[in-house]
C-alpha cells in the first residue's frame, strides 16, 4: 500500500466515523435509534449525495477496487464480527423470563406464520426483481422469509428504556420473544449464506474434503452444521468456568474474547459456515460470564467496537445505498406493507391466542415488528454474498429503518395515552449494555 493509498484509507475512515457519530447523535437526541443515524451518515457520503455533488471526490475516497477498497472491506468485516459477538452476549443479558404462556404463543405464532408467508412471497414474486449475482434461488427464499420474520432486540430495548418501561412485564415478554426468534433465525441465516458460500470456496473446507457435491447433500450439510455448532457451544458453555482466573485476571478476558471471535470465525470458514455465525455463538458463550457478573470482556470489547467498528460498519451500509438508482418506490412500499402485516398481524394473533387483551397485543405486535440492526445486517450480508441485488438490498435496509421508526413513535404515543399497563415494575429487566446506545443488532 502506497502512502497515497494509506492517506485515502485513513481519510475515508475519518469521514465515515465523523458522519456516523454526528448524525447518530442527532437521532439519539430525538430518541430515535442511533443506528439509523449512522446509516444516514454513510448515505451522505455515498452515491446518493456526495456521488451526485462531487463524483470525482466520492470515487477517490471510496473506490470500488484496489488497496483502499480492500482496507475498508476488512474494517467492515471486523465490524460485522464484533457486532455479532456483542449481539450474542446481549442474548443472556436480556433474557428475563416470565409469562411463559404469552412468550411461547407469541414466539411460535409470530415467527412461524411470517416465515411461511415470506416463503410464499418469495415463490409468488418474480425473483429477477430481487436475486443477486450468486443466483442462489433457495438462499434468496430463506433471506426473504427471515427478513419478514426477524425482530430487533437492541432497538426495542432502547425504545423501552427511553420510555421508562424497561422494568415492566411488557418488556419481559417482548425481549424474551425477540431472543428466541433471533437465535432460531440466525441459524437459518447461516444456512442460507452457506449455500452460496460453497461456490466461493474454490475447493477449500470440510465440505470439499467430504466430497459433498449434490444439491440435496449440500442442503442437509448447511442445515445441520450450524445447529450442531450451536449445540456443541452450548455444552461447552456449561462446563467452562464463568469467571476469568489465572495470569492477567480481568485484563486478559477481552483479549481472549477477541482471539476466540477470530479463531472460531476462521473455523466456521473451514466448516463452510458463515463466520458471523461463529462470532454470534462466541458471544452467546461469553454472555454466560457477563450474566454471572463478569462484565469485563463485554465492556472493554463493546467500548472500542461501539466507538469505531460498529459505526463504520453501519456507515458502510449507508455508503452502499444508491437511492437514485436502486430505489423502486412501488416494490419497496409493497414489500414493507406485506412484511408489516405479516409480522405484526401474526404477533397480534399470538397475543390474543394467549389471552392477552387487544390493546396490549397490538403494542406487542408493533414492538416486535421493529427489525432494526438484525434486518440491516441481514441485508448487508445477503448483498455481500450476492444473494440479493442492489434494489432488494435497498428495500431490506429501508424496511428495517422504517419499522424501527414506526415502533418508537407508536410506543411513545401508547405510553403517553396509557393504551396498555406500562407502569408496572413487578420484575426488573436487566438493562443490556448495548441498549444504552441501541446500535447493535
XYZ file of C-alpha atoms in Angstrom:
441
model
C 0.000 0.000 0.000
C 1.459 3.351 -1.025
C 1.412 6.483 1.103
C -1.317 7.852 -1.137
C -3.471 4.770 -0.605
C -2.874 4.884 3.149
C -3.877 8.551 3.249
C -7.045 7.832 1.278
C -7.948 4.916 3.555
C -7.425 6.927 6.740
C -9.323 9.898 5.294
C -12.221 7.636 4.311
C -12.364 6.103 7.801
C -12.279 9.532 9.453
C -15.130 10.787 7.273
C -17.217 7.677 7.899
C -16.679 7.913 11.657
C -17.418 11.624 11.868
C -20.542 11.351 9.717
C -21.811 8.285 11.615
C -21.250 9.769 15.078
C -22.621 13.222 14.258
C -25.811 12.093 12.543
C -26.233 9.235 15.022
C -26.028 11.705 17.902
C -28.747 13.826 16.313
C -31.022 10.793 16.036
C -30.246 9.788 19.619
C -31.141 13.256 20.852
C -34.597 12.847 19.325
C -34.906 9.413 20.947
C -34.611 7.574 17.655
C -32.366 4.521 17.011
C -28.766 5.709 16.674
C -28.084 3.016 14.091
C -30.394 4.777 11.637
C -28.422 7.995 12.021
C -25.176 6.100 11.405
C -26.583 4.652 8.196
C -27.757 8.098 7.109
C -24.257 9.453 7.786
C -22.845 6.906 5.356
C -25.627 7.645 2.884
C -24.499 11.284 2.733
C -21.019 10.145 1.644
C -22.243 7.619 -0.904
C -23.568 7.817 -4.465
C -26.913 9.216 -3.321
C -25.481 12.567 -2.127
C -21.704 13.052 -2.415
C -21.622 10.944 -5.574
C -24.027 13.405 -7.185
C -22.459 16.591 -5.838
C -18.791 15.641 -6.278
C -18.494 12.292 -8.086
C -14.707 12.548 -8.515
C -14.168 13.103 -4.787
C -16.536 10.253 -3.927
C -14.667 7.837 -6.203
C -11.268 8.988 -4.926
C -12.244 8.498 -1.274
C -14.337 5.360 -1.676
C -13.083 3.441 -4.746
C -14.736 0.178 -5.716
C -11.448 -1.720 -6.067
C -7.806 -1.511 -5.041
C -5.993 -1.269 -1.683
C -8.326 1.377 -0.242
C -11.386 -0.700 -1.059
C -9.741 -3.794 0.461
C -8.828 -1.877 3.633
C -12.369 -0.605 4.076
C -13.737 -4.107 3.416
C -11.502 -5.526 6.166
C -12.698 -2.966 8.716
C -16.269 -3.646 7.576
C -15.859 -7.407 8.109
C -14.228 -6.972 11.526
C -17.050 -4.634 12.482
C -19.595 -7.277 11.485
C -17.844 -9.997 13.513
C -17.632 -7.832 16.653
C -21.219 -6.721 16.135
C -22.403 -10.327 16.058
C -20.256 -11.139 19.113
C -21.879 -8.327 21.084
C -25.296 -9.425 19.866
C -24.628 -12.886 21.248
C -23.551 -11.525 24.640
C -26.714 -9.471 24.741
C -28.917 -12.543 24.460
C -28.099 -13.610 28.023
C -28.285 -10.119 29.498
C -31.850 -9.503 28.280
C -33.252 -12.964 28.961
C -35.556 -12.418 31.924
C -38.268 -14.963 31.590
C -41.842 -14.716 32.738
C -45.366 -15.018 31.331
C -44.385 -18.315 29.692
C -47.770 -18.804 28.030
C -47.674 -15.433 26.288
C -43.993 -15.761 25.322
C -44.499 -19.239 23.857
C -47.592 -18.290 21.874
C -46.214 -15.024 20.543
C -42.819 -16.537 19.661
C -44.331 -19.543 17.910
C -47.127 -17.821 16.009
C -45.183 -14.584 15.496
C -42.257 -16.400 13.892
C -43.736 -19.399 12.071
C -46.538 -17.590 10.235
C -44.385 -14.658 8.958
C -41.698 -17.139 7.899
C -44.255 -19.183 5.965
C -45.736 -16.043 4.401
C -42.225 -14.962 3.457
C -41.684 -18.265 1.687
C -44.938 -17.703 -0.182
C -43.914 -14.158 -1.127
C -40.585 -15.422 -2.476
C -42.333 -18.023 -4.627
C -45.054 -15.670 -5.898
C -42.845 -12.695 -6.858
C -40.556 -12.689 -9.890
C -37.081 -13.496 -8.496
C -35.477 -11.250 -11.120
C -36.642 -8.289 -9.036
C -34.567 -9.429 -6.059
C -31.954 -12.059 -6.888
C -28.253 -11.196 -6.886
C -25.292 -12.377 -8.988
C -24.824 -15.575 -6.941
C -28.125 -16.785 -8.447
C -28.955 -18.702 -5.273
C -32.712 -19.091 -5.505
C -33.094 -21.150 -2.321
C -30.869 -18.749 -0.377
C -32.967 -15.839 -1.643
C -36.155 -17.566 -0.473
C -34.693 -18.068 3.018
C -33.434 -14.469 3.214
C -36.885 -13.123 2.335
C -38.536 -15.340 4.951
C -36.061 -14.228 7.625
C -36.403 -10.551 6.641
C -40.135 -10.732 7.242
C -39.832 -12.728 10.493
C -36.940 -11.046 12.307
C -37.130 -8.630 15.251
C -34.526 -6.305 16.784
C -33.546 -6.711 20.435
C -31.430 -3.552 20.882
C -33.744 -1.194 19.012
C -36.719 -2.417 21.019
C -34.829 -2.317 24.318
C -33.535 1.211 23.598
C -37.043 2.415 22.807
C -38.447 0.928 26.015
C -35.529 2.293 28.038
C -36.182 5.827 26.756
C -39.886 5.497 27.508
C -39.270 4.212 31.045
C -40.999 0.859 30.511
C -37.960 -1.427 30.525
C -38.885 -2.716 34.035
C -42.369 -3.873 33.048
C -43.823 -7.287 32.286
C -44.492 -5.991 28.767
C -40.730 -5.522 28.284
C -40.057 -9.020 29.655
C -42.367 -10.550 27.084
C -41.003 -8.527 24.157
C -37.345 -9.259 24.948
C -37.882 -12.956 25.656
C -39.726 -13.413 22.352
C -37.066 -11.463 20.448
C -34.273 -13.609 21.943
C -35.972 -16.848 20.886
C -36.622 -15.541 17.396
C -33.121 -14.199 16.832
C -31.373 -17.418 17.895
C -33.517 -19.541 15.566
C -33.331 -17.123 12.649
C -29.552 -16.749 12.960
C -29.304 -20.484 12.264
C -31.430 -20.004 9.141
C -29.261 -17.063 8.036
C -26.131 -19.192 8.451
C -27.758 -21.908 6.378
C -28.821 -19.567 3.553
C -25.415 -17.920 3.333
C -23.648 -21.275 3.489
C -25.479 -22.476 0.403
C -23.982 -19.735 -1.770
C -20.692 -19.570 0.124
C -19.863 -23.037 -1.249
C -19.413 -21.541 -4.705
C -16.722 -19.166 -3.412
C -14.556 -21.644 -1.518
C -12.647 -22.918 -4.533
C -12.450 -26.442 -3.109
C -11.475 -25.317 0.386
C -13.006 -26.584 3.590
C -14.620 -29.602 5.183
C -17.425 -29.879 2.654
C -14.867 -30.301 -0.130
C -12.835 -32.826 1.892
C -16.008 -34.863 2.429
C -16.743 -34.761 -1.301
C -20.244 -33.333 -0.869
C -21.418 -32.053 -4.257
C -25.103 -32.900 -4.757
C -27.642 -30.122 -4.046
C -29.590 -32.303 -1.586
C -26.492 -33.295 0.404
C -25.275 -29.680 0.395
C -28.622 -28.504 1.762
C -28.551 -31.109 4.551
C -24.944 -30.220 5.407
C -25.648 -26.496 5.723
C -28.822 -27.180 7.705
C -27.130 -29.449 10.238
C -23.718 -27.853 10.759
C -24.985 -24.555 12.311
C -27.301 -26.490 14.647
C -24.540 -28.894 15.722
C -22.140 -25.965 16.091
C -24.595 -24.151 18.358
C -25.278 -27.293 20.383
C -21.576 -28.017 20.980
C -21.018 -24.398 22.021
C -23.893 -24.676 24.478
C -22.430 -27.814 26.052
C -19.004 -26.198 26.339
C -20.529 -23.098 27.923
C -21.948 -25.200 30.760
C -18.580 -26.737 31.526
C -16.352 -23.697 31.205
C -15.764 -21.548 34.302
C -17.867 -18.411 34.216
C -15.147 -16.193 35.652
C -11.659 -15.453 34.438
C -8.832 -16.780 36.557
C -5.109 -17.112 36.252
C -2.431 -14.731 34.947
C -3.741 -11.467 33.633
C -7.042 -11.619 35.509
C -9.781 -9.438 34.087
C -7.399 -7.576 31.801
C -6.822 -10.791 29.835
C -10.517 -11.503 29.297
C -11.156 -9.014 26.443
C -8.078 -10.265 24.609
C -9.296 -13.853 24.928
C -12.724 -12.863 23.654
C -11.315 -11.190 20.550
C -8.971 -14.127 19.876
C -11.902 -16.512 20.244
C -14.039 -14.459 17.870
C -11.338 -14.540 15.187
C -10.404 -18.199 15.762
C -13.967 -19.520 15.785
C -14.838 -17.365 12.764
C -11.880 -18.909 10.920
C -13.102 -22.372 11.961
C -16.518 -21.503 10.531
C -14.942 -20.624 7.202
C -13.346 -24.084 7.145
C -16.648 -25.749 8.077
C -18.498 -23.817 5.390
C -20.494 -21.804 7.919
C -20.516 -18.037 7.561
C -18.064 -16.510 10.072
C -20.644 -14.115 11.517
C -22.459 -17.125 12.980
C -19.257 -18.197 14.747
C -18.863 -14.735 16.259
C -22.502 -14.855 17.377
C -22.005 -18.220 19.099
C -18.848 -16.981 20.873
C -20.949 -14.078 22.136
C -23.589 -16.471 23.467
C -20.914 -18.337 25.416
C -19.256 -15.125 26.629
C -22.661 -13.822 27.678
C -22.809 -16.554 30.291
C -19.918 -14.950 32.142
C -21.428 -11.487 31.776
C -24.727 -12.752 33.150
C -22.892 -14.163 36.161
C -21.291 -10.827 36.949
C -18.144 -10.879 34.815
C -18.635 -7.852 32.591
C -15.022 -7.039 31.763
C -14.932 -8.885 28.482
C -18.116 -7.244 27.234
C -17.446 -3.713 28.462
C -13.954 -3.382 27.009
C -14.732 -5.005 23.666
C -18.018 -3.134 23.472
C -16.414 0.231 24.201
C -13.939 0.124 21.335
C -16.301 -1.623 18.955
C -19.059 0.926 19.525
C -16.639 3.796 19.091
C -15.009 2.568 15.898
C -16.004 -0.709 14.235
C -19.778 -0.615 14.625
C -20.292 2.982 13.390
C -18.018 2.255 10.421
C -19.990 -0.904 9.663
C -23.366 0.824 9.631
C -21.995 3.873 7.824
C -20.627 1.498 5.187
C -24.145 0.103 4.775
C -25.389 3.632 4.063
C -22.401 4.233 1.787
C -23.564 1.393 -0.446
C -27.147 2.648 -0.728
C -27.929 4.306 -4.039
C -31.445 5.650 -3.622
C -31.376 7.383 -7.002
C -30.825 4.187 -8.990
C -31.744 1.257 -6.737
C -34.900 2.503 -5.027
C -38.054 1.049 -6.545
C -40.696 3.008 -4.649
C -43.645 0.807 -5.621
C -41.911 -2.509 -4.912
C -40.342 -1.268 -1.663
C -43.667 0.112 -0.421
C -45.432 -3.156 -1.247
C -42.738 -5.229 0.488
C -42.752 -3.079 3.634
C -46.555 -3.233 3.813
C -46.549 -7.006 3.337
C -43.772 -7.513 5.898
C -45.519 -5.357 8.495
C -48.896 -7.022 8.029
C -47.342 -10.498 8.169
C -45.208 -9.902 11.260
C -47.436 -7.555 13.252
C -50.575 -9.495 12.394
C -49.011 -12.791 13.476
C -47.702 -11.371 16.764
C -51.119 -9.858 17.462
C -52.740 -13.234 16.776
C -50.257 -14.951 19.106
C -51.028 -12.433 21.825
C -54.764 -12.897 21.518
C -54.450 -16.709 21.487
C -52.528 -16.464 24.771
C -55.321 -14.442 26.352
C -53.650 -11.021 26.125
C -56.172 -8.159 25.722
C -56.429 -6.442 22.312
C -54.516 -3.220 23.028
C -51.504 -4.850 24.733
C -51.461 -7.407 21.901
C -51.363 -4.545 19.410
C -48.453 -2.946 21.274
C -46.599 -6.271 21.236
C -47.223 -6.501 17.501
C -45.796 -3.059 16.751
C -42.791 -3.500 19.070
C -41.778 -6.869 17.598
C -42.249 -5.534 14.066
C -39.108 -3.380 14.504
C -36.313 -5.039 12.533
C -33.523 -2.553 13.295
C -29.964 -3.861 13.341
C -30.740 -7.534 12.539
C -32.636 -6.525 9.419
C -29.799 -4.241 8.341
C -27.142 -6.889 8.989
C -29.219 -9.417 7.046
C -29.403 -7.005 4.110
C -25.654 -6.372 4.224
C -24.504 -9.985 4.406
C -27.021 -11.109 1.775
C -25.792 -8.375 -0.571
C -22.140 -9.245 0.139
C -22.856 -12.891 -0.667
C -24.559 -11.974 -3.937
C -27.909 -13.379 -2.798
C -29.794 -10.097 -3.321
C -29.300 -7.343 -5.863
C -28.850 -3.647 -5.162
C -32.552 -2.906 -5.465
C -33.638 -5.512 -2.933
C -30.727 -4.606 -0.643
C -32.109 -1.063 -0.556
C -35.599 -2.418 0.124
C -34.387 -4.540 3.054
C -32.465 -1.666 4.644
C -35.410 0.719 4.321
C -37.723 -1.939 5.778
C -35.508 -2.172 8.869
C -35.284 1.607 9.198
C -38.983 2.382 8.735
C -40.288 -0.389 11.007
C -37.940 0.770 13.777
C -39.100 4.371 13.484
C -42.753 3.297 13.485
C -42.261 1.158 16.604
C -40.666 4.037 18.509
C -43.349 6.527 17.550
C -46.206 4.136 18.275
C -44.988 3.077 21.707
C -44.332 6.685 22.691
C -47.946 7.540 21.932
C -49.163 4.343 23.626
C -47.309 5.178 26.840
C -48.490 8.800 26.805
C -52.118 7.772 26.365
C -51.905 4.709 28.623
C -53.036 2.316 25.885
C -51.526 -0.561 27.878
C -50.453 -1.147 31.504
C -46.847 0.043 31.075
C -46.483 1.379 34.585
C -45.744 -1.906 36.340
C -42.386 -2.577 37.927
C -43.174 -6.120 39.000
C -39.830 -7.653 37.975
C -36.923 -5.592 36.734
C -35.481 -6.410 33.368
C -31.715 -6.113 33.392
C -30.644 -3.340 31.071
C -28.324 -4.572 28.377
C -25.157 -2.533 27.979
C -25.939 -2.375 24.288
C -29.346 -0.834 24.923
C -27.676 2.358 26.114
C -26.732 3.195 22.541
C -29.157 0.992 20.681
C -26.788 0.441 17.768
C -26.256 -3.271 17.627
C -28.365 -5.920 16.010
